[in-house]
PDB file of C-alpha atoms in Angstrom:
ATOM      1  CA  MET A   1      82.908 167.071-103.457  1.00  0.00           C
ATOM      2  CA  ASN A   2      86.734 168.362-104.379  1.00  0.00           C
ATOM      3  CA  ASN A   3      87.754 166.736-101.041  1.00  0.00           C
ATOM      4  CA  LEU A   4      86.725 163.295-102.426  1.00  0.00           C
ATOM      5  CA  VAL A   5      87.754 162.846-105.604  1.00  0.00           C
ATOM      6  CA  GLU A   6      91.497 164.866-103.796  1.00  0.00           C
ATOM      7  CA  ARG A   7      91.158 161.110-101.260  1.00  0.00           C
ATOM      8  CA  ARG A   8      90.404 159.169-103.865  1.00  0.00           C
ATOM      9  CA  ARG A   9      92.941 160.031-106.230  1.00  0.00           C
ATOM     10  CA  ARG A  10      95.516 159.984-103.053  1.00  0.00           C
ATOM     11  CA  TYR A  11      94.095 156.577-102.844  1.00  0.00           C
ATOM     12  CA  ILE A  12      94.536 155.556-106.641  1.00  0.00           C
ATOM     13  CA  GLN A  13      97.653 156.827-105.840  1.00  0.00           C
ATOM     14  CA  ARG A  14      98.539 154.640-102.763  1.00  0.00           C
ATOM     15  CA  GLN A  15      96.782 151.476-104.731  1.00  0.00           C
ATOM     16  CA  ILE A  16     100.044 151.293-107.056  1.00  0.00           C
ATOM     17  CA  LYS A  17     102.310 150.311-103.899  1.00  0.00           C
ATOM     18  CA  ILE A  18      99.434 147.674-102.435  1.00  0.00           C
ATOM     19  CA  ASP A  19      99.490 145.666-106.157  1.00  0.00           C
ATOM     20  CA  LYS A  20     103.029 145.254-105.539  1.00  0.00           C
ATOM     21  CA  GLY A  21     102.634 144.216-101.951  1.00  0.00           C
ATOM     22  CA  ALA A  22     100.088 141.219-103.887  1.00  0.00           C
ATOM     23  CA  VAL A  23     102.529 137.949-103.527  1.00  0.00           C
ATOM     24  CA  ASN A  24     101.869 136.030-100.631  1.00  0.00           C
ATOM     25  CA  VAL A  25     104.623 136.299 -98.072  1.00  0.00           C
ATOM     26  CA  LYS A  26     103.807 132.188 -96.952  1.00  0.00           C
ATOM     27  CA  PHE A  27     105.318 130.764-100.324  1.00  0.00           C
ATOM     28  CA  ALA A  28     107.584 133.883-100.993  1.00  0.00           C
ATOM     29  CA  GLY A  29     110.836 131.956-102.537  1.00  0.00           C
ATOM     30  CA  MET A  30     108.434 128.938-103.195  1.00  0.00           C
ATOM     31  CA  GLN A  31     108.804 127.555-106.654  1.00  0.00           C
ATOM     32  CA  PRO A  32     104.760 126.886-108.110  1.00  0.00           C
ATOM     33  CA  LYS A  33     103.733 123.855-108.484  1.00  0.00           C
ATOM     34  CA  GLY A  34     101.678 121.957-111.714  1.00  0.00           C
ATOM     35  CA  SER A  35     102.033 120.961-115.138  1.00  0.00           C
ATOM     36  CA  GLY A  36     101.536 122.574-118.336  1.00  0.00           C
ATOM     37  CA  ALA A  37     102.809 125.651-120.215  1.00  0.00           C
ATOM     38  CA  PRO A  38     102.877 129.239-118.090  1.00  0.00           C
ATOM     39  CA  ASN A  39     100.076 130.621-117.983  1.00  0.00           C
ATOM     40  CA  ARG A  40      99.708 134.672-118.396  1.00  0.00           C
ATOM     41  CA  HIS A  41     101.159 134.947-115.032  1.00  0.00           C
ATOM     42  CA  GLY A  42     103.827 132.785-115.048  1.00  0.00           C
ATOM     43  CA  MET A  43     102.423 129.706-113.674  1.00  0.00           C
ATOM     44  CA  PRO A  44     101.295 126.464-115.551  1.00  0.00           C
ATOM     45  CA  LYS A  45      98.521 126.564-116.848  1.00  0.00           C
ATOM     46  CA  LEU A  46      97.189 123.669-114.560  1.00  0.00           C
ATOM     47  CA  PRO A  47      97.582 124.044-110.332  1.00  0.00           C
ATOM     48  CA  VAL A  48      99.307 121.017-108.503  1.00  0.00           C
ATOM     49  CA  GLY A  49      96.257 118.515-107.936  1.00  0.00           C
ATOM     50  CA  GLN A  50      94.133 119.748-110.735  1.00  0.00           C
ATOM     51  CA  HIS A  51      92.403 118.176-113.471  1.00  0.00           C
ATOM     52  CA  GLU A  52      90.870 119.650-116.196  1.00  0.00           C
ATOM     53  CA  VAL A  53      86.784 119.397-117.102  1.00  0.00           C
ATOM     54  CA  LYS A  54      85.131 120.684-119.778  1.00  0.00           C
ATOM     55  CA  ASN A  55      81.513 121.408-117.944  1.00  0.00           C
ATOM     56  CA  TRP A  56      81.129 124.124-115.417  1.00  0.00           C
ATOM     57  CA  PRO A  57      80.020 121.724-112.194  1.00  0.00           C
ATOM     58  CA  VAL A  58      78.167 123.153-109.539  1.00  0.00           C
ATOM     59  CA  LEU A  59      78.860 123.591-106.353  1.00  0.00           C
ATOM     60  CA  ASP A  60      76.758 125.658-103.085  1.00  0.00           C
ATOM     61  CA  LEU A  61      75.860 125.522 -99.319  1.00  0.00           C
ATOM     62  CA  GLY A  62      72.719 123.836-100.476  1.00  0.00           C
ATOM     63  CA  GLU A  63      70.373 126.655-101.336  1.00  0.00           C
ATOM     64  CA  GLN A  64      70.764 128.693-104.993  1.00  0.00           C
ATOM     65  CA  PRO A  65      69.081 131.785-103.931  1.00  0.00           C
ATOM     66  CA  HIS A  66      67.017 133.543-106.621  1.00  0.00           C
ATOM     67  CA  VAL A  67      67.655 137.943-106.988  1.00  0.00           C
ATOM     68  CA  PRO A  68      65.593 139.057-109.822  1.00  0.00           C
ATOM     69  CA  THR A  69      68.161 141.716-110.821  1.00  0.00           C
ATOM     70  CA  ALA A  70      65.669 144.431-109.862  1.00  0.00           C
ATOM     71  CA  GLU A  71      65.400 143.700-106.735  1.00  0.00           C
ATOM     72  CA  TRP A  72      69.507 143.067-106.561  1.00  0.00           C
ATOM     73  CA  LYS A  73      71.559 145.249-104.416  1.00  0.00           C
ATOM     74  CA  LEU A  74      75.422 145.958-104.106  1.00  0.00           C
ATOM     75  CA  ASP A  75      75.935 147.407-100.606  1.00  0.00           C
ATOM     76  CA  VAL A  76      80.075 148.449-100.381  1.00  0.00           C
ATOM     77  CA  GLY A  77      81.112 149.910 -96.445  1.00  0.00           C
ATOM     78  CA  GLY A  78      83.741 149.362 -93.444  1.00  0.00           C
ATOM     79  CA  LEU A  79      86.430 152.083 -93.625  1.00  0.00           C
ATOM     80  CA  VAL A  80      85.823 153.716 -96.058  1.00  0.00           C
ATOM     81  CA  ASP A  81      84.972 157.756 -97.147  1.00  0.00           C
ATOM     82  CA  ASN A  82      82.297 157.157 -99.484  1.00  0.00           C
ATOM     83  CA  PRO A  83      79.768 153.805 -98.593  1.00  0.00           C
ATOM     84  CA  PHE A  84      77.598 153.746-101.555  1.00  0.00           C
ATOM     85  CA  THR A  85      74.708 151.456-102.233  1.00  0.00           C
ATOM     86  CA  LEU A  86      74.459 150.239-106.190  1.00  0.00           C
ATOM     87  CA  THR A  87      71.203 149.396-108.410  1.00  0.00           C
ATOM     88  CA  TRP A  88      70.977 146.692-110.950  1.00  0.00           C
ATOM     89  CA  ASP A  89      71.442 149.585-113.274  1.00  0.00           C
ATOM     90  CA  GLN A  90      73.541 152.021-111.288  1.00  0.00           C
ATOM     91  CA  PHE A  91      76.474 148.260-111.319  1.00  0.00           C
ATOM     92  CA  LEU A  92      75.648 147.739-114.992  1.00  0.00           C
ATOM     93  CA  ALA A  93      76.524 151.966-115.870  1.00  0.00           C
ATOM     94  CA  LEU A  94      80.129 151.504-114.589  1.00  0.00           C
ATOM     95  CA  PRO A  95      83.120 150.813-116.213  1.00  0.00           C
ATOM     96  CA  GLN A  96      82.954 147.310-117.784  1.00  0.00           C
ATOM     97  CA  ALA A  97      85.969 144.851-117.882  1.00  0.00           C
ATOM     98  CA  GLU A  98      86.115 142.021-120.807  1.00  0.00           C
ATOM     99  CA  ASP A  99      88.702 139.007-119.061  1.00  0.00           C
ATOM    100  CA  VAL A 100      89.463 135.731-120.063  1.00  0.00           C
ATOM    101  CA  SER A 101      90.804 133.509-117.188  1.00  0.00           C
ATOM    102  CA  ASP A 102      90.838 129.960-115.847  1.00  0.00           C
ATOM    103  CA  PHE A 103      88.806 129.050-112.983  1.00  0.00           C
ATOM    104  CA  HIS A 104      90.040 126.221-110.342  1.00  0.00           C
ATOM    105  CA  CYS A 105      87.847 124.386-107.347  1.00  0.00           C
ATOM    106  CA  VAL A 106      89.132 123.768-104.559  1.00  0.00           C
ATOM    107  CA  THR A 107      87.591 120.698-105.197  1.00  0.00           C
ATOM    108  CA  THR A 108      90.468 119.489-108.026  1.00  0.00           C
ATOM    109  CA  TRP A 109      88.698 120.663-111.155  1.00  0.00           C
ATOM    110  CA  SER A 110      89.766 123.931-113.306  1.00  0.00           C
ATOM    111  CA  ARG A 111      88.000 125.177-115.989  1.00  0.00           C
ATOM    112  CA  TYR A 112      90.181 126.946-118.684  1.00  0.00           C
ATOM    113  CA  GLU A 113      89.472 129.979-120.521  1.00  0.00           C
ATOM    114  CA  ASN A 114      85.874 131.200-119.809  1.00  0.00           C
ATOM    115  CA  HIS A 115      84.943 134.920-120.844  1.00  0.00           C
ATOM    116  CA  TRP A 116      83.837 137.281-118.322  1.00  0.00           C
ATOM    117  CA  ARG A 117      82.278 140.338-118.730  1.00  0.00           C
ATOM    118  CA  GLY A 118      81.842 142.715-115.312  1.00  0.00           C
ATOM    119  CA  VAL A 119      83.064 145.278-113.606  1.00  0.00           C
ATOM    120  CA  ARG A 120      86.782 145.390-112.067  1.00  0.00           C
ATOM    121  CA  PHE A 121      86.998 145.460-107.754  1.00  0.00           C
ATOM    122  CA  LYS A 122      89.850 147.318-108.309  1.00  0.00           C
ATOM    123  CA  THR A 123      87.216 150.040-109.913  1.00  0.00           C
ATOM    124  CA  ILE A 124      84.606 149.480-106.788  1.00  0.00           C
ATOM    125  CA  ALA A 125      87.816 150.120-104.211  1.00  0.00           C
ATOM    126  CA  GLU A 126      88.248 153.478-105.798  1.00  0.00           C
ATOM    127  CA  LEU A 127      84.772 155.083-106.098  1.00  0.00           C
ATOM    128  CA  ALA A 128      84.474 153.425-102.056  1.00  0.00           C
ATOM    129  CA  ILE A 129      87.918 155.322-101.429  1.00  0.00           C
ATOM    130  CA  PRO A 130      89.645 152.426 -98.713  1.00  0.00           C
ATOM    131  CA  LYS A 131      90.917 154.373 -95.702  1.00  0.00           C
ATOM    132  CA  GLU A 132      94.458 153.605 -95.185  1.00  0.00           C
ATOM    133  CA  GLU A 133      94.682 150.839 -92.690  1.00  0.00           C
ATOM    134  CA  VAL A 134      93.012 149.034 -95.067  1.00  0.00           C
ATOM    135  CA  LYS A 135      94.460 146.361 -95.637  1.00  0.00           C
ATOM    136  CA  TYR A 136      91.756 143.425 -95.943  1.00  0.00           C
ATOM    137  CA  VAL A 137      88.152 142.641 -97.539  1.00  0.00           C
ATOM    138  CA  LEU A 138      84.747 140.762 -96.407  1.00  0.00           C
ATOM    139  CA  CYS A 139      82.935 139.839 -99.366  1.00  0.00           C
ATOM    140  CA  THR A 140      78.807 138.347 -98.626  1.00  0.00           C
ATOM    141  CA  GLY A 141      76.401 136.423-101.173  1.00  0.00           C
ATOM    142  CA  TYR A 142      72.438 136.221-100.867  1.00  0.00           C
ATOM    143  CA  ASP A 143      72.978 133.045 -99.870  1.00  0.00           C
ATOM    144  CA  PHE A 144      72.638 130.927 -96.247  1.00  0.00           C
ATOM    145  CA  MET A 145      73.238 127.535 -94.863  1.00  0.00           C
ATOM    146  CA  PRO A 146      70.290 125.548 -94.843  1.00  0.00           C
ATOM    147  CA  GLY A 147      68.294 126.205 -91.840  1.00  0.00           C
ATOM    148  CA  THR A 148      69.458 129.309 -90.646  1.00  0.00           C
ATOM    149  CA  PHE A 149      70.862 132.486 -90.624  1.00  0.00           C
ATOM    150  CA  ILE A 150      74.585 132.003 -91.748  1.00  0.00           C
ATOM    151  CA  PRO A 151      74.983 133.501 -94.832  1.00  0.00           C
ATOM    152  CA  TYR A 152      78.317 132.865 -97.290  1.00  0.00           C
ATOM    153  CA  THR A 153      81.303 134.242 -97.018  1.00  0.00           C
ATOM    154  CA  THR A 154      84.574 135.215 -98.032  1.00  0.00           C
ATOM    155  CA  ASN A 155      87.847 137.015 -97.206  1.00  0.00           C
ATOM    156  CA  LEU A 156      91.060 138.002 -98.766  1.00  0.00           C
ATOM    157  CA  PRO A 157      93.444 140.658 -99.032  1.00  0.00           C
ATOM    158  CA  LEU A 158      93.164 144.000-100.638  1.00  0.00           C
ATOM    159  CA  ALA A 159      96.231 143.663-102.652  1.00  0.00           C
ATOM    160  CA  ARG A 160      94.802 140.461-103.596  1.00  0.00           C
ATOM    161  CA  ALA A 161      90.996 141.622-104.719  1.00  0.00           C
ATOM    162  CA  ILE A 162      92.431 144.767-106.105  1.00  0.00           C
ATOM    163  CA  GLU A 163      94.138 142.357-109.248  1.00  0.00           C
ATOM    164  CA  ASP A 164      93.208 143.485-112.687  1.00  0.00           C
ATOM    165  CA  ASP A 165      91.763 140.294-113.275  1.00  0.00           C
ATOM    166  CA  VAL A 166      89.670 140.315-109.968  1.00  0.00           C
ATOM    167  CA  LEU A 167      85.854 141.147-111.569  1.00  0.00           C
ATOM    168  CA  LEU A 168      82.397 141.490-110.503  1.00  0.00           C
ATOM    169  CA  VAL A 169      80.806 139.642-113.641  1.00  0.00           C
ATOM    170  CA  HIS A 170      77.149 139.002-114.743  1.00  0.00           C
ATOM    171  CA  THR A 171      77.923 137.184-118.106  1.00  0.00           C
ATOM    172  CA  TRP A 172      79.726 134.497-119.056  1.00  0.00           C
ATOM    173  CA  GLU A 173      80.809 133.137-122.089  1.00  0.00           C
ATOM    174  CA  GLY A 174      78.373 136.158-123.875  1.00  0.00           C
ATOM    175  CA  LYS A 175      75.209 134.994-122.233  1.00  0.00           C
ATOM    176  CA  PRO A 176      73.877 136.238-119.063  1.00  0.00           C
ATOM    177  CA  LEU A 177      75.428 134.653-115.357  1.00  0.00           C
ATOM    178  CA  PRO A 178      73.528 131.349-114.550  1.00  0.00           C
ATOM    179  CA  PRO A 179      71.318 131.150-111.311  1.00  0.00           C
ATOM    180  CA  GLU A 180      73.191 128.517-110.211  1.00  0.00           C
ATOM    181  CA  HIS A 181      76.734 130.039-110.620  1.00  0.00           C
ATOM    182  CA  GLY A 182      75.705 133.478-108.920  1.00  0.00           C
ATOM    183  CA  GLY A 183      73.856 134.976-111.272  1.00  0.00           C
ATOM    184  CA  PRO A 184      72.570 137.512-111.624  1.00  0.00           C
ATOM    185  CA  CYS A 185      76.312 138.873-110.647  1.00  0.00           C
ATOM    186  CA  ARG A 186      79.477 136.791-108.649  1.00  0.00           C
ATOM    187  CA  MET A 187      83.074 137.399-108.031  1.00  0.00           C
ATOM    188  CA  ILE A 188      85.891 135.384-109.898  1.00  0.00           C
ATOM    189  CA  THR A 189      89.318 135.363-108.483  1.00  0.00           C
ATOM    190  CA  PRO A 190      91.630 133.943-111.332  1.00  0.00           C
ATOM    191  CA  LYS A 191      94.564 133.440-109.689  1.00  0.00           C
ATOM    192  CA  LEU A 192      93.045 131.818-105.744  1.00  0.00           C
ATOM    193  CA  TYR A 193      91.185 129.313-105.458  1.00  0.00           C
ATOM    194  CA  ALA A 194      87.519 129.914-106.997  1.00  0.00           C
ATOM    195  CA  TRP A 195      85.517 130.148-103.166  1.00  0.00           C
ATOM    196  CA  LYS A 196      87.582 132.720-102.947  1.00  0.00           C
ATOM    197  CA  GLY A 197      84.631 135.129-105.607  1.00  0.00           C
ATOM    198  CA  ALA A 198      81.506 134.929-103.375  1.00  0.00           C
ATOM    199  CA  LYS A 199      78.555 133.926-105.430  1.00  0.00           C
ATOM    200  CA  TRP A 200      75.555 135.887-105.504  1.00  0.00           C
ATOM    201  CA  ILE A 201      77.734 138.807-104.045  1.00  0.00           C
ATOM    202  CA  ARG A 202      75.338 141.147-101.874  1.00  0.00           C
ATOM    203  CA  LYS A 203      77.478 143.445 -99.467  1.00  0.00           C
ATOM    204  CA  ILE A 204      81.360 144.404 -99.683  1.00  0.00           C
ATOM    205  CA  GLU A 205      83.351 145.409 -96.701  1.00  0.00           C
ATOM    206  CA  PHE A 206      87.175 146.982 -96.361  1.00  0.00           C
ATOM    207  CA  LEU A 207      88.490 146.423 -92.908  1.00  0.00           C
ATOM    208  CA  ALA A 208      92.240 146.841 -91.167  1.00  0.00           C
ATOM    209  CA  ALA A 209      91.980 143.426 -89.583  1.00  0.00           C
ATOM    210  CA  ASP A 210      91.775 140.540 -91.089  1.00  0.00           C
ATOM    211  CA  LYS A 211      87.783 138.147 -90.362  1.00  0.00           C
ATOM    212  CA  LYS A 212      87.670 134.980 -92.147  1.00  0.00           C
ATOM    213  CA  GLY A 213      84.789 133.824 -94.453  1.00  0.00           C
ATOM    214  CA  PHE A 214      82.618 130.773 -94.088  1.00  0.00           C
ATOM    215  CA  TRP A 215      84.360 127.844 -94.884  1.00  0.00           C
ATOM    216  CA  GLU A 216      87.865 129.452 -93.399  1.00  0.00           C
ATOM    217  CA  VAL A 217      86.648 129.017 -89.955  1.00  0.00           C
ATOM    218  CA  ARG A 218      85.956 126.022 -91.291  1.00  0.00           C
ATOM    219  CA  GLY A 219      88.969 124.534 -91.893  1.00  0.00           C
ATOM    220  CA  TYR A 220      89.865 125.287 -95.597  1.00  0.00           C
ATOM    221  CA  SER A 221      93.162 127.276 -96.248  1.00  0.00           C
ATOM    222  CA  ASN A 222      93.096 131.482 -95.822  1.00  0.00           C
ATOM    223  CA  SER A 223      95.586 131.998 -98.537  1.00  0.00           C
ATOM    224  CA  ALA A 224      93.606 129.756-100.952  1.00  0.00           C
ATOM    225  CA  GLU A 225      96.561 129.688-103.086  1.00  0.00           C
ATOM    226  CA  PRO A 226      96.162 127.122-105.895  1.00  0.00           C
ATOM    227  CA  TRP A 227     100.063 126.471-108.071  1.00  0.00           C
ATOM    228  CA  PHE A 228     100.851 125.659-104.006  1.00  0.00           C
ATOM    229  CA  ASN A 229      97.765 123.091-103.188  1.00  0.00           C
ATOM    230  CA  ASP A 230      96.835 124.889-100.637  1.00  0.00           C
ATOM    231  CA  ARG A 231      93.722 124.429-100.043  1.00  0.00           C
ATOM    232  CA  TYR A 232      93.230 123.506 -95.943  1.00  0.00           C
ATOM    233  CA  SER A 233      95.162 125.772 -92.945  1.00  0.00           C
ATOM    234  CA  THR A 234      97.299 124.360 -91.651  1.00  0.00           C
TER     235      THR A 234
END
């Protein structure tokens, strides 16, 4: 146990350095594009090519899995010192975070100032203790492409996943996250296009090499930066 605590302490120290490298070098030196006053990250409120909506449009692969909280589980593994599986009650027992952030969909709409409650991805990472070679994460949802066994997956750099506003949320606007939006639990990535946050999340893998997800292998951008109109691979 003491060895595990020490490895967790060393990972948290490494994490501080990982945070400093979170800016995508692909766009280094480029000016973020958009309109409106700067948001809390210094970016224009509305990213380039987006329009504001008041509702929350529903998008999915063509099916919406029904996942009762009594049956929900989150498997966390890959290149980690402490793989684990969480039940719903164990997930709710973790330190909870509240945040207000904007939601940017690659289909050109943005919804401002969503109130969320959930668990920071950073908390999950600190429990798992990724090995030093880990650079990426791959998230998998309970949903599948209709008529197949192909699950929804999405990938992102570890540096982006452990930013403070990346959450596994169970509450939206003070109510349980609606099933059509990924309830009981989904991931949100406010500084990336929303497809990078898996709905109905069931698995997180920590990887040394990047592994493209469902939309990424179908021509969507691997980096998904809204303020650079980074929608599709080039």
